[in-house]
PDB file of C-alpha atoms in Angstrom:
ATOM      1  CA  UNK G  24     121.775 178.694 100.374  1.00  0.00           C
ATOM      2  CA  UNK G  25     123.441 176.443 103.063  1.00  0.00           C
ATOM      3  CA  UNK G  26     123.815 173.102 101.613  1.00  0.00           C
ATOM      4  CA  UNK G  27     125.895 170.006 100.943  1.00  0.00           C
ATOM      5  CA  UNK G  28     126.015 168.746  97.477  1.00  0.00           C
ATOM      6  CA  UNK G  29     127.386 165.140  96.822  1.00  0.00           C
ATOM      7  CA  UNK G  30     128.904 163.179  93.721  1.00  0.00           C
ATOM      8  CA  UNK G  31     126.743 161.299  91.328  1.00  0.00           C
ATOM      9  CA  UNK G  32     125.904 157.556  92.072  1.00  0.00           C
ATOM     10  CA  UNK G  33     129.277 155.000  91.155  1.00  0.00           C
ATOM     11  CA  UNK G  34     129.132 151.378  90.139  1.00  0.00           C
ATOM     12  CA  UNK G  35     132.553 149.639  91.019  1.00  0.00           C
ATOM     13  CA  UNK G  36     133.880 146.080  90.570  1.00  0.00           C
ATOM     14  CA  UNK G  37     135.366 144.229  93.858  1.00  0.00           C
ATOM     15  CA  UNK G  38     138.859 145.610  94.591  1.00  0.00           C
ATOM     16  CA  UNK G  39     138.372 148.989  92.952  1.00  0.00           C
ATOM     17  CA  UNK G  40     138.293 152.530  94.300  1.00  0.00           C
ATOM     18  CA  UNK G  41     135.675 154.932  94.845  1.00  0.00           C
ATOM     19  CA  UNK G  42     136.149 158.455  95.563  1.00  0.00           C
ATOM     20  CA  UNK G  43     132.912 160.746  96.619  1.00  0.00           C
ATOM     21  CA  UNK G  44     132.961 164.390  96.872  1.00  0.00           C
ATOM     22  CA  UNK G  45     130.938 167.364  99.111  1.00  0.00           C
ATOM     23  CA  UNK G  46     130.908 170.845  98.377  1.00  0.00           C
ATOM     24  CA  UNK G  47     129.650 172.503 100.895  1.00  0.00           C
ATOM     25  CA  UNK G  48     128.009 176.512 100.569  1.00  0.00           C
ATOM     26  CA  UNK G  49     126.047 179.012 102.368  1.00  0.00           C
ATOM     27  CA  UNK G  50     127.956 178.654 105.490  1.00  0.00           C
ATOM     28  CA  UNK G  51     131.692 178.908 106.906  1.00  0.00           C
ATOM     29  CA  UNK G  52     133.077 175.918 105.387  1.00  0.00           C
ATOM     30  CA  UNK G  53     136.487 175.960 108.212  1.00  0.00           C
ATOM     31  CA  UNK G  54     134.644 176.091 111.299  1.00  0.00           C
ATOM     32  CA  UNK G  55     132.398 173.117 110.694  1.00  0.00           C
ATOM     33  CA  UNK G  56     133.880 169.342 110.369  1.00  0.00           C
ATOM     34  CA  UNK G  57     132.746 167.622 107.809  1.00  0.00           C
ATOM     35  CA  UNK G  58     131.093 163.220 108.411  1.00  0.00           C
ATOM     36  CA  UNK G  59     130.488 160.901 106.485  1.00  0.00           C
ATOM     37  CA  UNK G  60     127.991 158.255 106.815  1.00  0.00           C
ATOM     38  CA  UNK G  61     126.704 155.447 105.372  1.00  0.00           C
ATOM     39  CA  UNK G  62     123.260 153.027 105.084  1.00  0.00           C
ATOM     40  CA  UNK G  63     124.247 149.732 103.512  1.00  0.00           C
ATOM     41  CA  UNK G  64     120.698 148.303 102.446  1.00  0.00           C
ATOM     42  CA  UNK G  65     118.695 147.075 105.253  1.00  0.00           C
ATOM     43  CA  UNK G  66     121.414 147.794 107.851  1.00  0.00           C
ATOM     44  CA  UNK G  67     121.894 150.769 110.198  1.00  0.00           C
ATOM     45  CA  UNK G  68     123.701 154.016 109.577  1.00  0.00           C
ATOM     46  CA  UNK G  69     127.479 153.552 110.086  1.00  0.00           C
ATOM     47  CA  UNK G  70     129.557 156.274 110.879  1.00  0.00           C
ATOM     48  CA  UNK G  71     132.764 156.392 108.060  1.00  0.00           C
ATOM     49  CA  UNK G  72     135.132 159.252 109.950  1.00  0.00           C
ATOM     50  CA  UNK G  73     135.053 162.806 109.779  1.00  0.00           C
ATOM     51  CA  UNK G  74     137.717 165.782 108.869  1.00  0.00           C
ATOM     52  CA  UNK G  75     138.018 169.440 110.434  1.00  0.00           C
ATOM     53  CA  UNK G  76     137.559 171.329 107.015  1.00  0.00           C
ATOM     54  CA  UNK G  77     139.959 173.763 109.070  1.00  0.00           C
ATOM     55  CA  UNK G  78     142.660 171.758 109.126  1.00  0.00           C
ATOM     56  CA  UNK G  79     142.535 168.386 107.202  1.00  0.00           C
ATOM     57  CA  UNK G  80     142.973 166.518 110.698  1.00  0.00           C
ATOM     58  CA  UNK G  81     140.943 163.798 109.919  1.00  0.00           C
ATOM     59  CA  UNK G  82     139.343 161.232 112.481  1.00  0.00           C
ATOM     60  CA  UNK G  83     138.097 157.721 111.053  1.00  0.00           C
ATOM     61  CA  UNK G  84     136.454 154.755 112.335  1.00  0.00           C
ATOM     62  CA  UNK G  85     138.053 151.984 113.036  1.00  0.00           C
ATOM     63  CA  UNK G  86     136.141 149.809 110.475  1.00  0.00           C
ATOM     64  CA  UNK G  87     137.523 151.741 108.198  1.00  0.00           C
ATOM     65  CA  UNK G  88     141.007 152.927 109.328  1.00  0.00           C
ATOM     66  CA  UNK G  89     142.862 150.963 106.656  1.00  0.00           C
ATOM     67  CA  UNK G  90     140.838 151.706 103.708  1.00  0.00           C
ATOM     68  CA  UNK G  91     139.423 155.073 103.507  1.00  0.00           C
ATOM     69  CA  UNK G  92     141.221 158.884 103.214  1.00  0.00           C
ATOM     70  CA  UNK G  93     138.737 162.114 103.855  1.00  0.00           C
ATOM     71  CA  UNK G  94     140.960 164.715 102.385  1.00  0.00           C
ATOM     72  CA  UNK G  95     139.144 168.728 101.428  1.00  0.00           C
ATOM     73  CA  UNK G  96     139.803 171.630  99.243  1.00  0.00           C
ATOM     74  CA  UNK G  97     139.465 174.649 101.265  1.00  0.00           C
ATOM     75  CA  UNK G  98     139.532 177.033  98.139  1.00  0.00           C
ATOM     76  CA  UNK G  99     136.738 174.632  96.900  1.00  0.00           C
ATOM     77  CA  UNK G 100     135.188 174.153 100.064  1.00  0.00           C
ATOM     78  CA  UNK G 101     134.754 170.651  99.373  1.00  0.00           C
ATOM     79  CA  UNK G 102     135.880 167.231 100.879  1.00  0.00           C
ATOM     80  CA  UNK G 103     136.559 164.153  99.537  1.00  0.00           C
ATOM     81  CA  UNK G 104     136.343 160.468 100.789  1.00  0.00           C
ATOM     82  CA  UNK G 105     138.420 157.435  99.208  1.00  0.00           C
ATOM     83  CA  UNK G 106     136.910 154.167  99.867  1.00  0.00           C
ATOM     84  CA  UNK G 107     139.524 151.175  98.566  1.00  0.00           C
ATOM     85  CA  UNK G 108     139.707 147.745  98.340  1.00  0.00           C
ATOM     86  CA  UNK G 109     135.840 147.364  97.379  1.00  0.00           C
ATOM     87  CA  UNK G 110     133.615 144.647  98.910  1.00  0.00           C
ATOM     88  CA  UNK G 111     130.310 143.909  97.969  1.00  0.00           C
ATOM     89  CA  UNK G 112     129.170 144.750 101.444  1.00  0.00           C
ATOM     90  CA  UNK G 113     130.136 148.286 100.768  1.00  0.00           C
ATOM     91  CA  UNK G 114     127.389 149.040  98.944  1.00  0.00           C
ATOM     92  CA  UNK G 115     125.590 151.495  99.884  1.00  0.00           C
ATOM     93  CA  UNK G 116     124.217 155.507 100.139  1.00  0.00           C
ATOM     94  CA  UNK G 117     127.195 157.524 101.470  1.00  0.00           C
ATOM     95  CA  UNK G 118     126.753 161.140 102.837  1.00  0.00           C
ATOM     96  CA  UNK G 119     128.296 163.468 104.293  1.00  0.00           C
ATOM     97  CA  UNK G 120     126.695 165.747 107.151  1.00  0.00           C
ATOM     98  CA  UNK G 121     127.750 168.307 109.278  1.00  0.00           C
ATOM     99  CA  UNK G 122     126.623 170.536 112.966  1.00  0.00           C
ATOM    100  CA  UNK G 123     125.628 173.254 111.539  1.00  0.00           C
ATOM    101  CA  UNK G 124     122.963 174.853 114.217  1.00  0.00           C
ATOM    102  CA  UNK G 125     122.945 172.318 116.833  1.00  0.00           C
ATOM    103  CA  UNK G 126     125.151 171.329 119.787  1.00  0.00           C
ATOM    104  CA  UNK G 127     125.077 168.393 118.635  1.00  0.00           C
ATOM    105  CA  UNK G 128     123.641 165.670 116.118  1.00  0.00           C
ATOM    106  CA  UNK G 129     123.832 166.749 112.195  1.00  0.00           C
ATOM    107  CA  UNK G 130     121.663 168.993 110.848  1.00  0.00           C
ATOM    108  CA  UNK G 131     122.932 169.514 107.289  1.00  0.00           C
ATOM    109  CA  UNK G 132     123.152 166.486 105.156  1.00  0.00           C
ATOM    110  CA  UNK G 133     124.138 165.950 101.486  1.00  0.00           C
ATOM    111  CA  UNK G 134     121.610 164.344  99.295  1.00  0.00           C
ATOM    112  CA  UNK G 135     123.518 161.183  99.627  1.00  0.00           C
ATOM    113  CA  UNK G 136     125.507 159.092  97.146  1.00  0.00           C
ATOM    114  CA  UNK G 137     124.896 155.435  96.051  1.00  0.00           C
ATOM    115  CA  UNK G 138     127.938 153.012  95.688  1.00  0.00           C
ATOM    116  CA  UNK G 139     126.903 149.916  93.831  1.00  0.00           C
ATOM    117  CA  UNK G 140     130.165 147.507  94.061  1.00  0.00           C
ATOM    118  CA  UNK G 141     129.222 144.551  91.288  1.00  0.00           C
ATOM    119  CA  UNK G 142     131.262 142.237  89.703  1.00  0.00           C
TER     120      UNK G 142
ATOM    121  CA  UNK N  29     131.382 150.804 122.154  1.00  0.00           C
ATOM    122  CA  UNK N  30     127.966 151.422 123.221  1.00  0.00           C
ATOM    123  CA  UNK N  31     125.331 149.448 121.194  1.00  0.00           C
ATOM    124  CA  UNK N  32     121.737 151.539 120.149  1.00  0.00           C
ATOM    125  CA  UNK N  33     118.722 149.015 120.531  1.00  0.00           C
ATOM    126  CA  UNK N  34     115.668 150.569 119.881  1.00  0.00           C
ATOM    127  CA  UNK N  35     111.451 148.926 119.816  1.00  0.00           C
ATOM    128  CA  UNK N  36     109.262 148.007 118.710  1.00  0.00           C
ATOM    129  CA  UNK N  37     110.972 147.369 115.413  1.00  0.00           C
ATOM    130  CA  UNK N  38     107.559 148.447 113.093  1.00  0.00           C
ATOM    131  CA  UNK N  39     105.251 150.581 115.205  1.00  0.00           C
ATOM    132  CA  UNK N  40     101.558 150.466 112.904  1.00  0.00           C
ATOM    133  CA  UNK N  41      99.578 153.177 113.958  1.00  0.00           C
ATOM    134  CA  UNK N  42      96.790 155.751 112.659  1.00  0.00           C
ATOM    135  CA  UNK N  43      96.806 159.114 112.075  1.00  0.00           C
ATOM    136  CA  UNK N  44      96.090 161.037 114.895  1.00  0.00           C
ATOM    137  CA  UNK N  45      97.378 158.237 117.314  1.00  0.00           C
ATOM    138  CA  UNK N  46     100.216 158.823 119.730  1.00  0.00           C
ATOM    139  CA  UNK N  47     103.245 157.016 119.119  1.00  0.00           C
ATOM    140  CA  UNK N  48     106.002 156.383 121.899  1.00  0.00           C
ATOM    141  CA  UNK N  49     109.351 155.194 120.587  1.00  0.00           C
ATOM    142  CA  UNK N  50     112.406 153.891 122.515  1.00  0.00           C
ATOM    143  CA  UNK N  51     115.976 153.480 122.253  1.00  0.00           C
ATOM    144  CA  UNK N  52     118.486 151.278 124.841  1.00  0.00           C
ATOM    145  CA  UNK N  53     121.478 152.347 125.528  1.00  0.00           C
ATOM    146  CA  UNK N  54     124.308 149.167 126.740  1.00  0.00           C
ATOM    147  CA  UNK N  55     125.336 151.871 128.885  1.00  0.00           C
ATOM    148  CA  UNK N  56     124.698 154.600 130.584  1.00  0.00           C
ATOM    149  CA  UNK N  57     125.449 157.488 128.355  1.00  0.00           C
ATOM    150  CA  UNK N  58     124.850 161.655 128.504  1.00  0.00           C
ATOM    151  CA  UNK N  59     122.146 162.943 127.742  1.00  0.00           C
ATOM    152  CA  UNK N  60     123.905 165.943 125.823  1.00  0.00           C
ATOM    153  CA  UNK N  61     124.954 163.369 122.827  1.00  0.00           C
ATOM    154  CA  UNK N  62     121.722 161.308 122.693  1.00  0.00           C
ATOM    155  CA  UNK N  63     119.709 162.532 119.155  1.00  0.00           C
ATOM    156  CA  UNK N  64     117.001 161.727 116.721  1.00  0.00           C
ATOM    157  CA  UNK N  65     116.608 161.540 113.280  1.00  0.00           C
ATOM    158  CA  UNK N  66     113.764 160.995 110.990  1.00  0.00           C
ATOM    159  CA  UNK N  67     114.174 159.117 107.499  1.00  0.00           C
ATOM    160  CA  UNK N  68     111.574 158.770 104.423  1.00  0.00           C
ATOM    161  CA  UNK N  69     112.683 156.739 101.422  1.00  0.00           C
ATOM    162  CA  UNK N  70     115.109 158.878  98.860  1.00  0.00           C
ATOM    163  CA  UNK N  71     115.890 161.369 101.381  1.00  0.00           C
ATOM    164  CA  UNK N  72     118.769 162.460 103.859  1.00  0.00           C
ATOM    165  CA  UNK N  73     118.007 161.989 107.291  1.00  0.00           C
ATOM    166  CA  UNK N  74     116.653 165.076 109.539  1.00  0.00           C
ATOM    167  CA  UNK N  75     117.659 166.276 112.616  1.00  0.00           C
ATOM    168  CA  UNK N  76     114.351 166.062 114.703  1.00  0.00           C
ATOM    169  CA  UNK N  77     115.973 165.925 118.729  1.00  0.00           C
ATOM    170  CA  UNK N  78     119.122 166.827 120.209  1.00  0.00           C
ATOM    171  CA  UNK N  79     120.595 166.924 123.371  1.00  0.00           C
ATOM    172  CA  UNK N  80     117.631 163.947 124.489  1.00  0.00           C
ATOM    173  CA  UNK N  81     115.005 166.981 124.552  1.00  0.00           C
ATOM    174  CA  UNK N  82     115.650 169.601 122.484  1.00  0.00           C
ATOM    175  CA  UNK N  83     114.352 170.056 119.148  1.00  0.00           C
ATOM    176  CA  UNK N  84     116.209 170.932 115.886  1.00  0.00           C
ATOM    177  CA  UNK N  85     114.850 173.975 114.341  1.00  0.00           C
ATOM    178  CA  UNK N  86     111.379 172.971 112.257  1.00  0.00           C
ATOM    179  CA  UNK N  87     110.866 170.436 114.112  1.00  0.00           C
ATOM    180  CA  UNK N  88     107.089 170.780 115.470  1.00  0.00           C
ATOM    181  CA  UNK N  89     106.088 170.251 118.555  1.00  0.00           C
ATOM    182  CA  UNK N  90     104.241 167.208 118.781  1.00  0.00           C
ATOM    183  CA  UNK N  91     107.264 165.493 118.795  1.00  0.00           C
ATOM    184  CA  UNK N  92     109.466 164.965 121.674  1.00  0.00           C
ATOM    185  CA  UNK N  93     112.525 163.669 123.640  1.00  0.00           C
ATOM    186  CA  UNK N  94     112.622 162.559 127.322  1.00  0.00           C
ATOM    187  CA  UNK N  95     114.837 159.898 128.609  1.00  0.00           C
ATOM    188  CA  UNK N  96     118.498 159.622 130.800  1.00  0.00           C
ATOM    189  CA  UNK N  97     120.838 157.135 131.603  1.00  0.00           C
ATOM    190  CA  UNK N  98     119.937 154.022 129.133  1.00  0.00           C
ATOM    191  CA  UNK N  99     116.541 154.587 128.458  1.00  0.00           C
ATOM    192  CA  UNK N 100     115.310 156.994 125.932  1.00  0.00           C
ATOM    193  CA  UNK N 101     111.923 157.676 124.278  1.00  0.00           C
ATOM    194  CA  UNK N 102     110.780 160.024 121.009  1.00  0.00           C
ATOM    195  CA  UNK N 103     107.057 160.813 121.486  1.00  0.00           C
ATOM    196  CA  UNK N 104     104.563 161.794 118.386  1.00  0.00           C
ATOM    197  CA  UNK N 105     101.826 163.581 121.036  1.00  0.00           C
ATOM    198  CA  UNK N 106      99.277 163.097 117.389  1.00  0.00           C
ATOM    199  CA  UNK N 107     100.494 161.275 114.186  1.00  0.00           C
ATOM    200  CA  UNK N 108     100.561 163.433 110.874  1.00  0.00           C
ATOM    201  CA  UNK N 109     100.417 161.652 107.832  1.00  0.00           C
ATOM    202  CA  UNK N 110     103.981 162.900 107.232  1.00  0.00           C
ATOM    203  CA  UNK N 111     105.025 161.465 110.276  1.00  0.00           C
ATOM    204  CA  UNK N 112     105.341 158.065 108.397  1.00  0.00           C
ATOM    205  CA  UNK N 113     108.623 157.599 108.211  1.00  0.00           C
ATOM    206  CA  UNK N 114     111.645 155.576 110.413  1.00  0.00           C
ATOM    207  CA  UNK N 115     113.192 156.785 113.030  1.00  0.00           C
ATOM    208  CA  UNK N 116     116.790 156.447 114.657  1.00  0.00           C
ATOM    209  CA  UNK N 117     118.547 157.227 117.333  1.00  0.00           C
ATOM    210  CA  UNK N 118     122.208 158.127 117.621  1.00  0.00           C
ATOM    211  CA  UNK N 119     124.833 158.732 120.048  1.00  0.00           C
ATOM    212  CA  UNK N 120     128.266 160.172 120.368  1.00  0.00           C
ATOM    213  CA  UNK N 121     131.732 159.569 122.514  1.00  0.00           C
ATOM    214  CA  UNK N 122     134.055 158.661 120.663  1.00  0.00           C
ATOM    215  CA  UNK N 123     132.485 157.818 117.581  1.00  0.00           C
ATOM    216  CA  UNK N 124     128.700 158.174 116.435  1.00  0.00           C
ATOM    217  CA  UNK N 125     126.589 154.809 116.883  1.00  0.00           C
ATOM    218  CA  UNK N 126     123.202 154.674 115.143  1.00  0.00           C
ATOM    219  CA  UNK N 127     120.424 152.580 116.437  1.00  0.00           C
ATOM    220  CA  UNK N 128     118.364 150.047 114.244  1.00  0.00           C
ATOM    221  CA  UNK N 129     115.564 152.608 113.744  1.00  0.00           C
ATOM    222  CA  UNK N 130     111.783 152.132 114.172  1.00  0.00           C
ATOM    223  CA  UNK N 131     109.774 152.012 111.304  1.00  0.00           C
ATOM    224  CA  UNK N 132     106.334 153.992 112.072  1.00  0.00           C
ATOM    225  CA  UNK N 133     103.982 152.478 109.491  1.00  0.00           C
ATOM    226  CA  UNK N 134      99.920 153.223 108.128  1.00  0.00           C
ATOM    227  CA  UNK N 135      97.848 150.960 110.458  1.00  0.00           C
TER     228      UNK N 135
END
Protein backbone atom coordinates (compact mmCIF):
# COMPACT_ATOMS: atom_id res chain seq x y z
CA UNK A 1 0.00 0.00 0.00
CA UNK A 2 1.55 3.45 -0.89
CA UNK A 3 1.57 5.46 2.16
CA UNK A 4 3.34 7.79 4.57
CA UNK A 5 3.22 6.95 8.16
CA UNK A 6 4.24 9.68 10.78
CA UNK A 7 5.46 9.70 14.55
CA UNK A 8 3.06 9.84 17.40
CA UNK A 9 1.91 13.33 18.75
CA UNK A 10 5.01 15.15 21.17
CA UNK A 11 4.50 17.61 23.98
CA UNK A 12 7.78 19.73 24.46
CA UNK A 13 8.76 22.53 26.87
CA UNK A 14 10.19 25.96 25.25
CA UNK A 15 13.82 25.40 24.16
CA UNK A 16 13.58 21.66 23.65
CA UNK A 17 13.87 19.43 20.60
CA UNK A 18 11.50 17.58 18.63
CA UNK A 19 12.31 15.06 16.15
CA UNK A 20 9.34 13.55 13.77
CA UNK A 21 9.72 10.65 11.58
CA UNK A 22 8.06 9.28 7.94
CA UNK A 23 8.31 5.97 6.66
CA UNK A 24 7.30 5.89 3.55
CA UNK A 25 6.02 2.28 1.52
CA UNK A 26 4.35 1.07 -1.50
CA UNK A 27 6.33 3.18 -3.76
CA UNK A 28 10.12 3.95 -4.79
CA UNK A 29 11.18 5.69 -1.79
CA UNK A 30 14.68 7.40 -3.90
CA UNK A 31 12.96 8.88 -6.70
CA UNK A 32 10.44 10.90 -4.75
CA UNK A 33 11.56 13.96 -2.31
CA UNK A 34 10.19 13.93 0.67
CA UNK A 35 8.17 17.84 2.43
CA UNK A 36 7.29 18.69 5.25
CA UNK A 37 4.58 20.94 6.21
CA UNK A 38 2.99 22.42 8.84
CA UNK A 39 -0.66 24.09 10.13
CA UNK A 40 -0.03 26.03 13.31
CA UNK A 41 -3.73 26.44 14.69
CA UNK A 42 -5.74 28.89 12.86
CA UNK A 43 -2.87 29.87 10.51
CA UNK A 44 -2.04 28.70 6.97
CA UNK A 45 0.02 25.75 5.87
CA UNK A 46 3.76 26.63 5.99
CA UNK A 47 6.10 24.90 4.02
CA UNK A 48 9.20 23.44 6.56
CA UNK A 49 11.89 22.22 3.62
CA UNK A 50 12.12 19.16 1.82
CA UNK A 51 15.01 16.32 1.18
CA UNK A 52 15.69 14.14 -2.10
CA UNK A 53 15.28 10.67 -0.30
CA UNK A 54 17.97 9.89 -3.15
CA UNK A 55 20.48 11.75 -1.89
CA UNK A 56 19.98 13.50 1.54
CA UNK A 57 20.37 17.00 -0.34
CA UNK A 58 18.08 18.73 1.63
CA UNK A 59 16.35 22.19 0.76
CA UNK A 60 14.74 24.27 3.76
CA UNK A 61 12.88 27.35 4.17
CA UNK A 62 14.25 30.14 5.21
CA UNK A 63 12.06 30.45 8.39
CA UNK A 64 13.53 27.66 9.35
CA UNK A 65 17.14 27.49 8.04
CA UNK A 66 18.72 27.77 11.48
CA UNK A 67 16.66 25.42 13.38
CA UNK A 68 15.55 22.42 11.61
CA UNK A 69 17.67 19.18 9.93
CA UNK A 70 15.51 16.69 7.44
CA UNK A 71 17.91 13.84 7.43
CA UNK A 72 16.43 9.87 5.91
CA UNK A 73 17.27 6.28 6.21
CA UNK A 74 17.28 4.85 2.85
CA UNK A 75 17.45 1.15 4.18
CA UNK A 76 14.40 2.32 6.29
CA UNK A 77 12.93 4.37 3.79
CA UNK A 78 12.16 6.89 6.23
CA UNK A 79 13.03 10.63 6.92
CA UNK A 80 13.38 12.50 9.77
CA UNK A 81 12.87 16.25 10.71
CA UNK A 82 14.61 18.04 13.84
CA UNK A 83 12.84 21.04 14.95
CA UNK A 84 15.12 22.97 17.87
CA UNK A 85 14.99 25.72 19.93
CA UNK A 86 11.07 25.30 20.64
CA UNK A 87 8.67 28.28 20.66
CA UNK A 88 5.28 28.19 21.58
CA UNK A 89 4.34 29.33 18.13
CA UNK A 90 5.60 26.07 16.85
CA UNK A 91 2.87 24.28 17.75
CA UNK A 92 1.33 22.65 15.49
CA UNK A 93 0.34 19.36 12.99
CA UNK A 94 3.53 18.57 11.01
CA UNK A 95 3.46 16.28 7.87
CA UNK A 96 5.26 15.22 5.51
CA UNK A 97 3.97 14.79 1.76
CA UNK A 98 5.33 13.88 -1.33
CA UNK A 99 4.54 13.98 -5.71
CA UNK A 100 3.74 10.87 -6.07
CA UNK A 101 1.33 10.86 -9.39
CA UNK A 102 1.18 14.40 -10.20
CA UNK A 103 3.39 16.97 -11.96
CA UNK A 104 3.01 18.79 -9.41
CA UNK A 105 1.25 19.60 -5.94
CA UNK A 106 1.39 16.56 -3.23
CA UNK A 107 -0.61 13.83 -3.49
CA UNK A 108 0.57 11.52 -0.70
CA UNK A 109 0.44 12.89 2.74
CA UNK A 110 1.25 11.38 6.18
CA UNK A 111 -1.49 11.38 8.69
CA UNK A 112 0.13 14.30 10.28
CA UNK A 113 1.84 14.80 13.64
CA UNK A 114 0.86 17.22 16.50
CA UNK A 115 3.66 19.21 18.36
CA UNK A 116 2.28 20.72 21.51
CA UNK A 117 5.32 23.04 22.88
CA UNK A 118 4.01 23.94 26.73
CA UNK A 119 5.78 25.12 29.48
CA UNK B 1 7.83 35.75 -2.29
CA UNK B 2 4.52 35.63 -3.79
CA UNK B 3 1.65 36.02 -1.23
CA UNK B 4 -1.78 33.50 -1.78
CA UNK B 5 -4.99 35.65 -0.97
CA UNK B 6 -7.91 33.82 -1.51
CA UNK B 7 -12.26 34.92 -0.90
CA UNK B 8 -14.56 34.96 0.36
CA UNK B 9 -13.03 33.78 3.59
CA UNK B 10 -16.42 31.42 4.68
CA UNK B 11 -18.45 30.67 1.57
CA UNK B 12 -22.22 29.30 3.26
CA UNK B 13 -23.90 27.50 0.75
CA UNK B 14 -26.49 24.49 0.22
CA UNK B 15 -26.20 21.36 -1.12
CA UNK B 16 -26.63 21.26 -4.58
CA UNK B 17 -25.52 24.99 -4.98
CA UNK B 18 -22.55 25.99 -7.09
CA UNK B 19 -19.72 27.33 -5.36
CA UNK B 20 -16.94 29.54 -7.12
CA UNK B 21 -13.76 30.00 -5.11
CA UNK B 22 -10.77 32.31 -5.77
CA UNK B 23 -7.26 32.71 -5.05
CA UNK B 24 -4.87 36.10 -5.82
CA UNK B 25 -1.77 35.76 -6.73
CA UNK B 26 0.81 39.23 -5.80
CA UNK B 27 2.15 38.21 -8.98
CA UNK B 28 1.82 36.82 -11.93
CA UNK B 29 2.75 33.23 -11.58
CA UNK B 30 2.53 29.81 -14.01
CA UNK B 31 -0.07 28.16 -14.29
CA UNK B 32 1.88 24.70 -14.18
CA UNK B 33 2.59 25.27 -10.19
CA UNK B 34 -0.82 26.74 -9.21
CA UNK B 35 -2.84 23.66 -7.08
CA UNK B 36 -5.69 22.85 -4.82
CA UNK B 37 -6.22 21.10 -1.88
CA UNK B 38 -9.19 20.14 0.11
CA UNK B 39 -9.07 19.82 4.08
CA UNK B 40 -11.80 18.28 6.63
CA UNK B 41 -10.99 18.39 10.33
CA UNK B 42 -8.47 15.34 11.50
CA UNK B 43 -7.38 14.68 8.10
CA UNK B 44 -4.33 15.29 5.67
CA UNK B 45 -5.01 17.52 3.00
CA UNK B 46 -6.00 16.10 -0.67
CA UNK B 47 -4.78 16.84 -3.81
CA UNK B 48 -8.01 17.98 -5.70
CA UNK B 49 -6.27 20.39 -8.86
CA UNK B 50 -3.00 20.62 -10.34
CA UNK B 51 -1.41 22.36 -12.92
CA UNK B 52 -4.59 25.29 -12.47
CA UNK B 53 -6.93 22.64 -14.38
CA UNK B 54 -6.12 19.36 -14.02
CA UNK B 55 -7.49 17.08 -11.59
CA UNK B 56 -5.68 14.67 -9.19
CA UNK B 57 -6.82 11.20 -9.66
CA UNK B 58 -10.44 10.71 -7.65
CA UNK B 59 -11.11 13.81 -7.86
CA UNK B 60 -14.79 14.06 -9.48
CA UNK B 61 -15.72 16.13 -11.85
CA UNK B 62 -17.83 18.69 -10.53
CA UNK B 63 -14.97 20.30 -9.37
CA UNK B 64 -12.73 22.44 -11.32
CA UNK B 65 -9.73 24.77 -12.02
CA UNK B 66 -9.60 27.72 -14.48
CA UNK B 67 -7.59 30.77 -13.94
CA UNK B 68 -3.89 32.41 -15.33
CA UNK B 69 -1.76 35.05 -14.46
CA UNK B 70 -3.02 36.25 -10.78
CA UNK B 71 -6.38 35.22 -10.79
CA UNK B 72 -7.47 31.75 -10.08
CA UNK B 73 -10.84 30.09 -9.34
CA UNK B 74 -11.89 26.28 -7.97
CA UNK B 75 -15.50 25.67 -9.10
CA UNK B 76 -18.01 23.01 -7.24
CA UNK B 77 -20.48 22.82 -10.64
CA UNK B 78 -23.19 21.08 -7.53
CA UNK B 79 -22.26 20.92 -3.77
CA UNK B 80 -22.11 17.31 -2.16
CA UNK B 81 -22.52 17.12 1.33
CA UNK B 82 -18.89 15.95 1.44
CA UNK B 83 -17.87 18.87 -0.24
CA UNK B 84 -17.93 20.70 3.20
CA UNK B 85 -14.71 21.17 3.87
CA UNK B 86 -11.80 24.23 3.37
CA UNK B 87 -10.06 24.74 0.64
CA UNK B 88 -6.45 26.12 -0.25
CA UNK B 89 -4.54 27.03 -2.77
CA UNK B 90 -0.80 26.64 -3.21
CA UNK B 91 1.95 27.61 -5.36
CA UNK B 92 5.51 26.78 -6.14
CA UNK B 93 8.98 28.65 -7.33
CA UNK B 94 11.14 28.52 -5.10
CA UNK B 95 9.40 27.45 -2.19
CA UNK B 96 5.62 26.31 -1.73
CA UNK B 97 3.23 29.25 -0.44
CA UNK B 98 -0.21 28.22 0.82
CA UNK B 99 -3.12 30.52 0.65
CA UNK B 100 -5.48 31.32 3.70
CA UNK B 101 -8.05 28.75 2.51
CA UNK B 102 -11.84 29.17 2.11
CA UNK B 103 -13.96 27.59 4.41
CA UNK B 104 -17.17 26.17 2.42
CA UNK B 105 -19.74 25.88 5.21
CA UNK B 106 -23.77 24.29 5.63
CA UNK B 107 -25.95 27.34 4.74
Amino acid sequence: QVQLVQSGGEVKKPGASVNISCRASGYSFTSHPVQWVRQAPGQRFEWVGRINAGNGVTKLSQTFTNRVTITTKNPARTVFMELRSLKHDDTGIYYCATRFATSSGFDLWGQGTQVTVSS
Amino acid sequence: EIVLTQSPGTLSLSPGERATLSCGASQSIDSDSLVWYQHKPGQAPRLLIYNTSKRATGTPDRFSGSGSGTDFRLTISRLEPEDFAVYYCQHYANSFTFGPGTRVAVK
